[in-house]
Amino acid sequence: MIHVPTDKIKEALVDQGLIDADTFNAAVQEALRMNQDVGDVLVAKRYITYDFLYNFLASYYGVERALLNIRGIDQQVLLSIDEKFAQERKVIAFAKDDEGTVSVAMEDPTDLPTIEFLEKKLSTRIVPFLASPQDLSLGFSLYSHELTEDFKQIIEKRISLSLQQKFDKEEDAAKQIPIVEIVDNLISHATYLNASDIHIEAMQDDVMVRFRIDGILHEVITMPKQVHAAIVARIKLLSALKVDEHQKPQDGRFRFSFGQGVVDVRVSVIPTLYGEKVVMRLLASSQRPLSLNELGLSEAMEQVVQDNIKKTYGIVLVTGPTGSGKTTTLYSILNILNRPEVNIVTIEDPIEYNIKYINQTQINPLAGITFASGLRSILRQDPNIIMVGEIRDEETAEISVQAALTGHIVLSSIHTNDAPSTVARLLDMHVQPFLIAAVLNMAIAQRLVRKICIDCIESYSITPEEHAALAQQLAELKLPESLIPKTLYRGKGCKACNGIGYRGRMGIFEIFEVTDEARKIIASPDFSLAKLIELNKRRNTQTMFEDGLQKVALGLTTLEEVLRVVRE
């Protein structure tokens, strides 16, 4: 983000009565400690909005905001600047007037060397506009759309060159230039498309490559079977795996650099009927933890979370299926709790975000570091707050409960379908009911839904089929039909979202707060999960489905998305 003198932001906010001086100074100290921009901290704490912040920045520097989702982007003008340069300097050329002047959205519109370079390169005058991260993301996504066909042509050319060469050993094949470039192009293209995973699957006659984008797998390219072994060998070499082992699953990781970015790649290789399948999970090493608001929690839910993580001891669990964003939520909570006066230690698999001042440990079964053994060691490190990546066995559950009983805050994830079911899952792990009642503070259940692309969003009236599907789901949850919205929204599909109609994801949530009444139900000899669910209803606690419907009514996601993830 563009730098603005802290005293100028403070003056503007205090003069408008949005914040007092002491609160602002505290936000500055937190920003310094967390190595974040004070603007991001102020937005995360809901003192201001991003719109207010960028309006202030634009006014201070005397430029207009880019607002590319409103102004639009001229594709021809966009491509007048090389993508690599655009990525490095954080600039997007988006319009040209009749006199030839080019409008450029810039992260830093005061960057005179970049403006001068562009004026010489394009032989015209440049007018800078202030770009937000959303503006830059939109522009870069259009570059990616244009590059899709180029990507396929590059891959096909490299495959052709590879097939012309013969090698006796897989390791030698893995080092040849065409194979190296195929793997590099696959990873870089997936990164540009914001894919979370790359699947390389051996079929009977060919090899299929799929990217998981916003939680959905998309087929990207099909390659000849002859290059499969060399591509797998190349990935194994990068991940320090055994190239000549084909009958056992293997796991590894490596770091991949592209342009100005770095991505950590977690690799899983397993044998299948027609050859080895590779899945690469892409983890952006520069990502920062999101605020609870950015995750998608409502103000009421956020307040419940804030109240419960302020307690001096106890367990907070985040639950949901694999890939539902549990770890991201845990990191967001850790970021809130991260203060100089507390010692935070984690045991994770893998470490997905590097957070300043937090001691993070990666599990390593080969070295004897599991969740259970690592947790035991952590307890000897004088921690105040402990984060365990996942409670997946009785031993880890038992040590976590004991840690909470002895005055620690324990954060972890667990697999259940809804928030109250967390209690039943802990009982299945043979944790005593009275111990669960004593230490469990809160359970957060969540799913991820795709967000409607803001560049092609449209409204429409609910159809009879959608009304019937929604009514059926509400009946199953014993909720009134009055919750059905009359107007729905969807994305028509555009270049910014590659014709999908969705761009990005957000969470839908359900929170089970363990009150005194809930503790009595948990500890009672005749415990039943139905009683906890009924208690949540009596307290008017919002279910995950209701939270999803609210986001549908606000035009943030579609009804199909909410029904898809809730039914899963």
XYZ file of C-alpha atoms in Angstrom, residues 20-547:
528
model
C -9.655 8.962 19.389
C -5.918 9.627 19.633
C -5.176 6.853 22.147
C -6.959 4.208 20.058
C -5.108 5.336 16.948
C -1.747 5.211 18.746
C -2.537 1.670 19.906
C -3.309 0.682 16.296
C 0.033 2.160 15.181
C 1.906 0.119 17.795
C 0.084 -3.045 16.721
C 0.908 -2.335 13.057
C 4.619 -1.917 13.905
C 4.658 -5.103 15.967
C 2.855 -7.137 13.290
C 4.855 -5.562 10.437
C 1.593 -4.455 8.802
C 0.327 -1.176 7.407
C -1.603 0.899 9.952
C -4.412 1.254 7.391
C -4.871 -2.533 7.256
C -5.016 -2.675 11.067
C -7.615 0.118 11.226
C -9.768 -1.645 8.615
C -9.414 -5.035 10.333
C -10.632 -3.494 13.607
C -13.584 -1.877 11.771
C -12.549 1.688 12.692
C -12.654 2.571 8.987
C -13.514 0.842 5.704
C -11.184 0.218 2.757
C -13.302 2.656 0.716
C -12.689 5.405 3.274
C -8.979 4.596 3.399
C -8.478 4.691 -0.382
C -10.618 7.821 -0.756
C -8.370 9.474 1.823
C -5.191 8.291 0.061
C -6.456 9.558 -3.305
C -7.378 12.932 -1.811
C -4.042 13.275 -0.002
C -1.997 12.673 -3.176
C -4.342 14.541 -5.480
C -5.187 11.648 -7.802
C -8.373 9.817 -8.704
C -9.138 6.263 -7.664
C -8.913 3.706 -10.453
C -12.141 1.787 -9.589
C -11.518 -0.529 -12.540
C -14.645 -2.602 -11.888
C -16.631 0.568 -12.753
C -14.390 2.219 -15.353
C -13.556 -1.034 -17.132
C -10.303 -2.070 -18.800
C -9.480 -1.702 -22.492
C -7.865 -5.025 -23.383
C -5.646 -3.521 -26.068
C -4.378 -0.806 -23.720
C -3.800 -3.372 -20.963
C -1.491 -5.420 -23.197
C 0.597 -2.351 -24.098
C 2.468 -3.006 -20.838
C 4.277 -6.320 -20.455
C 2.707 -8.496 -17.753
C 6.009 -9.127 -15.958
C 6.625 -5.374 -15.666
C 3.010 -4.809 -14.569
C 3.367 -7.442 -11.844
C 6.714 -6.075 -10.637
C 5.647 -2.413 -10.533
C 1.983 -3.041 -9.610
C 0.553 -1.069 -12.548
C -2.404 -1.635 -14.901
C -2.903 0.392 -18.098
C -6.665 0.579 -18.580
C -7.696 3.401 -20.959
C -6.486 5.755 -23.702
C -8.180 9.017 -24.684
C -8.456 10.647 -28.143
C -5.166 12.481 -27.635
C -3.352 9.252 -26.873
C -2.950 9.839 -23.113
C -2.868 6.514 -21.251
C -4.557 6.104 -17.862
C -2.624 3.803 -15.542
C -3.824 2.340 -12.219
C -0.871 2.237 -9.814
C -0.379 0.915 -6.308
C 1.846 3.980 -5.807
C 0.812 6.858 -8.125
C 3.773 8.903 -6.776
C 6.274 6.440 -8.313
C 7.836 8.947 -10.759
C 10.537 6.604 -12.182
C 7.850 4.138 -13.280
C 5.708 6.919 -14.783
C 8.714 8.309 -16.681
C 9.661 4.843 -17.942
C 6.111 4.223 -19.229
C 5.972 7.634 -20.922
C 9.183 6.814 -22.819
C 8.096 3.252 -23.609
C 4.607 4.206 -24.825
C 5.671 7.595 -26.255
C 2.737 9.365 -24.669
C 1.618 11.130 -21.496
C 0.676 8.943 -18.492
C -2.089 9.868 -16.023
C -1.714 7.892 -12.755
C -4.700 6.643 -10.766
C -4.652 5.066 -7.299
C -5.175 1.303 -7.544
C -6.554 -0.846 -4.738
C -5.603 -4.558 -4.423
C -8.976 -5.351 -6.061
C -8.100 -3.151 -9.067
C -4.735 -4.872 -9.511
C -6.276 -8.317 -9.074
C -8.822 -7.558 -11.791
C -6.126 -6.393 -14.200
C -3.839 -9.355 -13.549
C -6.753 -11.759 -14.000
C -7.300 -10.304 -17.485
C -3.632 -10.910 -18.289
C -4.147 -14.509 -17.175
C -7.177 -14.866 -19.445
C -5.162 -13.689 -22.440
C -2.287 -15.981 -21.503
C -4.379 -19.160 -21.379
C -4.080 -19.840 -25.096
C -0.385 -18.850 -25.058
C 0.112 -21.228 -22.135
C -1.384 -24.137 -24.069
C 0.746 -23.357 -27.111
C 3.901 -23.160 -24.986
C 3.135 -26.497 -23.286
C 2.412 -28.190 -26.623
C 5.678 -26.854 -28.067
C 7.681 -28.102 -25.053
C 5.989 -31.506 -25.260
C 6.905 -31.762 -28.944
C 10.552 -30.980 -28.156
C 10.548 -33.456 -25.288
C 9.214 -36.299 -27.411
C 12.067 -35.800 -29.870
C 14.613 -36.635 -27.158
C 15.335 -40.091 -25.763
C 16.738 -40.789 -22.292
C 17.575 -44.075 -20.573
C 16.971 -42.814 -17.018
C 13.962 -40.954 -15.644
C 16.296 -38.709 -13.680
C 18.020 -37.601 -16.887
C 14.645 -36.993 -18.550
C 13.573 -34.885 -15.565
C 16.492 -32.517 -16.150
C 15.926 -31.858 -19.838
C 14.923 -28.273 -20.658
C 11.459 -28.968 -22.188
C 10.324 -30.950 -19.109
C 11.691 -28.308 -16.730
C 9.787 -25.612 -18.631
C 6.563 -27.674 -18.732
C 6.548 -28.009 -14.927
C 7.514 -24.342 -14.430
C 4.737 -23.198 -16.778
C 2.142 -25.390 -15.046
C 2.960 -23.910 -11.631
C 3.265 -20.294 -12.782
C 0.007 -20.446 -14.769
C -1.824 -22.032 -11.827
C -0.499 -19.247 -9.601
C -1.709 -16.530 -11.997
C -5.167 -18.150 -11.970
C -5.165 -18.229 -8.140
C -5.454 -22.026 -8.166
C -4.988 -23.776 -4.838
C -4.049 -27.207 -6.263
C -2.645 -28.780 -9.417
C -3.730 -32.361 -10.233
C -1.630 -34.349 -12.716
C -3.518 -37.581 -13.403
C -2.385 -40.545 -15.513
C -5.204 -41.901 -17.680
C -5.143 -44.956 -19.958
C -3.950 -43.094 -23.073
C -2.986 -39.610 -21.903
C -2.345 -37.322 -18.916
C -4.962 -34.880 -17.641
C -4.008 -31.692 -15.782
C -6.633 -29.991 -13.634
C -6.476 -26.851 -11.473
C -8.641 -26.338 -8.392
C -9.844 -22.732 -8.560
C -12.137 -21.397 -5.823
C -12.743 -24.956 -4.640
C -13.792 -26.377 -8.024
C -11.611 -28.525 -10.302
C -11.221 -27.325 -13.909
C -9.586 -29.339 -16.687
C -6.763 -27.226 -18.113
C -4.834 -29.342 -20.604
C -4.342 -32.935 -21.777
C -0.834 -34.210 -22.521
C 0.544 -37.351 -24.225
C 1.195 -40.309 -21.928
C 4.851 -40.427 -23.059
C 5.790 -37.310 -21.031
C 4.095 -38.448 -17.818
C 7.069 -40.288 -16.286
C 9.459 -37.408 -16.962
C 7.089 -34.798 -15.490
C 6.547 -36.872 -12.329
C 10.315 -37.422 -12.049
C 10.908 -33.668 -12.350
C 8.461 -32.918 -9.545
C 10.038 -35.650 -7.390
C 13.486 -34.120 -7.927
C 12.237 -30.689 -6.861
C 10.583 -32.221 -3.777
C 13.613 -34.339 -2.788
C 11.616 -37.574 -3.242
C 12.832 -40.960 -4.517
C 12.673 -40.831 -8.312
C 12.867 -44.630 -8.701
C 10.084 -45.391 -6.183
C 6.759 -45.980 -7.955
C 4.802 -48.334 -5.671
C 4.581 -46.283 -2.457
C 2.978 -42.907 -1.715
C 5.464 -40.074 -1.153
C 5.107 -36.564 0.275
C 7.435 -33.608 -0.119
C 7.607 -29.878 -0.699
C 9.635 -27.202 -2.475
C 9.642 -23.445 -3.034
C 8.908 -21.983 -6.480
C 9.801 -18.414 -7.519
C 7.977 -16.518 -10.272
C 8.317 -12.844 -11.136
C 8.379 -11.033 -7.793
C 6.451 -13.756 -5.964
C 7.255 -16.970 -4.148
C 4.924 -19.924 -3.627
C 5.468 -22.933 -1.367
C 4.438 -26.150 -3.104
C 3.342 -29.185 -1.070
C 3.561 -32.377 -3.116
C 1.748 -35.708 -2.802
C 2.501 -38.614 -5.140
C 0.501 -41.862 -5.088
C 0.447 -44.916 -7.382
C -2.750 -45.419 -9.422
C -3.896 -47.944 -12.030
C -2.335 -46.135 -15.018
C 0.646 -44.517 -13.301
C 1.471 -42.127 -10.488
C -0.847 -39.232 -9.674
C 0.641 -35.964 -8.436
C -1.206 -33.298 -6.477
C 0.578 -30.024 -5.757
C -0.914 -27.683 -3.131
C 0.129 -24.063 -3.743
C 0.643 -21.901 -0.654
C 1.537 -18.242 -1.209
C 4.322 -17.566 1.291
C 3.602 -13.810 1.343
C -0.041 -14.132 2.408
C -1.127 -12.253 5.494
C -3.780 -13.515 7.897
C -7.238 -12.139 7.092
C -9.355 -10.234 9.593
C -12.553 -11.885 10.862
C -14.529 -9.429 8.755
C -12.578 -10.393 5.613
C -13.286 -14.060 6.344
C -17.010 -13.339 6.133
C -18.110 -13.338 9.789
C -21.027 -11.047 10.590
C -20.601 -8.390 13.281
C -22.629 -10.454 15.769
C -20.550 -13.587 15.128
C -17.319 -11.606 15.286
C -18.305 -10.272 18.706
C -18.932 -13.802 20.002
C -15.496 -14.888 18.769
C -13.808 -11.841 20.305
C -15.504 -12.469 23.665
C -14.442 -16.116 23.774
C -10.818 -15.685 22.752
C -10.366 -13.096 25.516
C -10.872 -15.799 28.152
C -7.802 -16.849 30.116
C -8.080 -20.577 29.367
C -10.120 -23.099 27.405
C -10.411 -24.629 23.939
C -11.670 -22.969 20.753
C -12.301 -25.398 17.882
C -12.893 -24.702 14.197
C -14.690 -27.497 12.390
C -15.555 -28.455 8.841
C -14.479 -30.791 6.030
C -11.060 -30.703 4.380
C -10.607 -27.529 2.330
C -13.218 -25.491 4.195
C -10.775 -22.821 5.397
C -10.339 -23.962 9.006
C -6.614 -23.161 9.137
C -7.199 -19.687 7.682
C -9.707 -18.959 10.463
C -7.275 -20.223 13.112
C -4.552 -17.940 11.764
C -6.936 -14.977 11.851
C -7.657 -15.656 15.524
C -3.933 -16.078 16.240
C -3.275 -12.731 14.590
C -5.745 -11.064 16.967
C -4.179 -12.755 20.012
C -0.606 -11.979 18.941
C 0.635 -9.478 21.553
C 4.066 -8.818 23.132
C 2.927 -10.038 26.549
C 1.928 -13.540 25.424
C 3.923 -16.544 24.206
C 2.181 -18.252 21.284
C 3.445 -21.622 20.059
C 1.981 -23.754 17.258
C 2.339 -27.304 15.969
C 1.155 -27.482 12.356
C 1.020 -29.628 9.227
C 2.039 -27.665 7.209
C 2.964 -24.123 8.284
C 0.836 -22.132 5.828
C 1.468 -18.568 7.045
C 4.613 -17.196 8.633
C 3.448 -14.873 11.419
C 5.890 -12.567 13.152
C 6.462 -13.214 16.903
C 4.734 -16.621 16.811
C 6.814 -19.771 17.337
C 5.675 -22.223 14.668
C 6.664 -25.901 14.519
C 6.165 -28.246 11.570
C 5.242 -31.862 12.356
C 7.756 -34.421 11.117
C 6.777 -38.057 11.808
C 10.192 -39.283 10.569
C 11.815 -37.219 13.330
C 9.196 -38.287 15.859
C 7.355 -34.946 15.852
C 3.607 -35.649 15.730
C 0.749 -33.481 16.957
C 0.739 -35.354 20.276
C 4.514 -35.451 20.890
C 4.938 -31.888 19.620
C 2.176 -30.704 21.938
C 3.926 -32.294 24.914
C 7.135 -30.468 24.032
C 5.281 -27.177 23.520
C 3.905 -27.374 27.061
C 7.498 -27.210 28.337
C 8.027 -23.934 26.411
C 5.991 -21.810 28.857
C 3.214 -20.990 26.364
C 0.152 -18.832 26.988
C -1.591 -19.776 23.763
C -1.213 -23.024 21.813
C -2.409 -23.795 18.311
C -2.640 -27.448 17.285
C -3.229 -27.887 13.551
C -5.759 -30.677 14.049
C -7.116 -32.903 16.812
C -7.246 -36.225 15.014
C -6.665 -38.847 17.717
C -7.369 -39.594 21.377
C -3.861 -38.740 22.563
C -3.872 -35.265 21.009
C -7.391 -34.626 22.344
C -6.376 -35.681 25.865
C -3.228 -33.499 25.937
C -5.166 -30.520 24.508
C -7.790 -30.818 27.250
C -5.126 -31.082 29.942
C -3.361 -28.032 28.530
C -6.611 -26.037 28.656
C -7.263 -27.194 32.223
C -3.858 -25.921 33.318
C -4.507 -22.374 32.189
C -3.737 -22.271 28.465
C -5.801 -21.101 25.513
C -5.826 -23.951 22.971
C -6.884 -23.400 19.356
C -7.384 -26.323 17.003
C -9.464 -27.831 14.212
C -11.572 -30.966 14.111
C -13.780 -32.709 11.534
C -17.561 -32.518 12.120
C -20.564 -31.412 10.044
C -21.802 -28.646 12.338
C -20.713 -26.762 15.453
C -22.661 -28.649 18.199
C -21.409 -31.998 16.804
C -17.941 -31.022 18.034
C -18.964 -32.251 21.490
C -20.011 -35.642 20.107
C -16.701 -35.930 18.229
C -14.706 -35.295 21.415
C -16.809 -37.920 23.210
C -15.950 -40.370 20.405
C -12.295 -39.675 21.230
C -13.026 -40.780 24.811
C -12.705 -37.326 26.377
C -14.740 -37.351 29.592
C -17.971 -35.299 29.399
C -17.165 -33.275 32.523
C -13.782 -32.308 30.990
C -15.403 -31.156 27.738
C -17.875 -29.080 29.749
C -15.020 -27.568 31.736
C -12.708 -26.522 28.887
C -14.650 -26.101 25.627
C -15.410 -22.395 25.090
C -16.634 -22.290 21.521
C -16.882 -24.244 18.274
C -17.005 -22.565 14.862
C -18.340 -24.584 11.907
C -17.684 -23.271 8.422
C -17.799 -23.910 4.684
C -16.390 -21.931 1.761
C -18.642 -20.536 -0.964
C -17.562 -18.878 -4.192
C -18.199 -15.138 -4.428
C -20.073 -13.682 -7.382
C -17.770 -11.824 -9.769
C -18.451 -8.127 -9.152
C -17.690 -7.284 -12.784
C -20.544 -9.320 -14.271
C -23.078 -9.554 -11.422
C -26.783 -9.374 -12.321
C -30.020 -9.758 -10.370
C -33.001 -11.926 -11.248
C -36.233 -13.180 -9.694
C -36.176 -16.546 -7.976
C -37.415 -19.395 -10.198
C -40.034 -21.982 -9.091
C -37.327 -24.698 -9.137
C -35.019 -22.642 -6.897
C -37.923 -21.801 -4.586
C -38.779 -25.508 -4.259
C -35.154 -26.534 -3.577
C -34.808 -23.816 -0.980
C -38.122 -24.646 0.674
C -37.083 -28.306 0.955
C -33.777 -27.392 2.605
C -35.530 -25.026 5.031
C -38.079 -27.712 5.906
C -35.299 -30.190 6.699
C -33.726 -27.618 9.022
C -37.139 -26.663 10.469
C -36.723 -23.052 9.384
C -39.516 -20.752 8.082
C -40.031 -20.155 4.340
C -40.028 -16.413 5.074
C -36.220 -16.641 4.836
C -36.441 -17.207 1.061
C -35.233 -14.051 -0.741
C -37.329 -12.766 -3.655
C -34.340 -11.437 -5.605
C -31.240 -13.500 -6.323
C -27.922 -12.649 -7.927
C -25.495 -14.411 -10.259
C -22.457 -13.732 -12.418
C -23.037 -13.719 -16.179
C -19.408 -14.661 -16.877
C -16.744 -12.272 -18.167
C -13.033 -12.133 -18.938
C -12.199 -11.155 -15.362
C -13.623 -14.439 -14.044
C -12.751 -16.535 -17.135
C -16.457 -16.899 -17.922
C -17.210 -18.724 -14.658
C -19.285 -15.994 -12.955
C -17.402 -16.381 -9.674
C -14.175 -14.855 -8.384
C -12.766 -15.529 -4.912
C -14.293 -17.284 -1.909
C -15.701 -16.418 1.489
C -16.921 -18.364 4.499
C -20.371 -19.138 5.810
C -20.386 -19.863 9.522
C -22.203 -21.304 12.504
C -21.034 -20.719 16.077
C -21.774 -22.868 19.119
C -20.931 -20.920 22.272
C -20.616 -23.115 25.364
C -22.644 -21.298 28.012
C -23.419 -22.539 31.541
C -26.635 -24.123 30.267
C -24.714 -25.917 27.525
C -22.125 -27.161 30.059
C -24.895 -28.738 32.123
C -26.238 -30.592 29.083
C -22.743 -31.808 28.114
C -21.899 -33.052 31.614
C -25.269 -34.701 32.286
C -25.450 -38.549 32.255
C -28.267 -38.480 29.669
C -26.400 -36.244 27.190
C -27.775 -36.096 23.662
C -26.653 -34.013 20.714
C -30.283 -33.128 19.962
C -30.453 -31.190 23.237
C -27.472 -29.036 22.235
C -28.957 -28.339 18.814
C -32.280 -27.434 20.409
C -30.473 -25.106 22.842
C -28.795 -23.333 19.921
C -32.206 -22.827 18.284
C -33.726 -21.443 21.492
C -30.905 -18.928 21.689
C -31.661 -17.880 18.069
C -28.136 -18.794 17.056
C -27.762 -18.443 13.322
C -27.193 -21.719 11.458
C -24.665 -22.027 8.639
C -27.504 -22.185 6.119
C -29.105 -18.991 7.479
C -25.744 -17.227 7.280
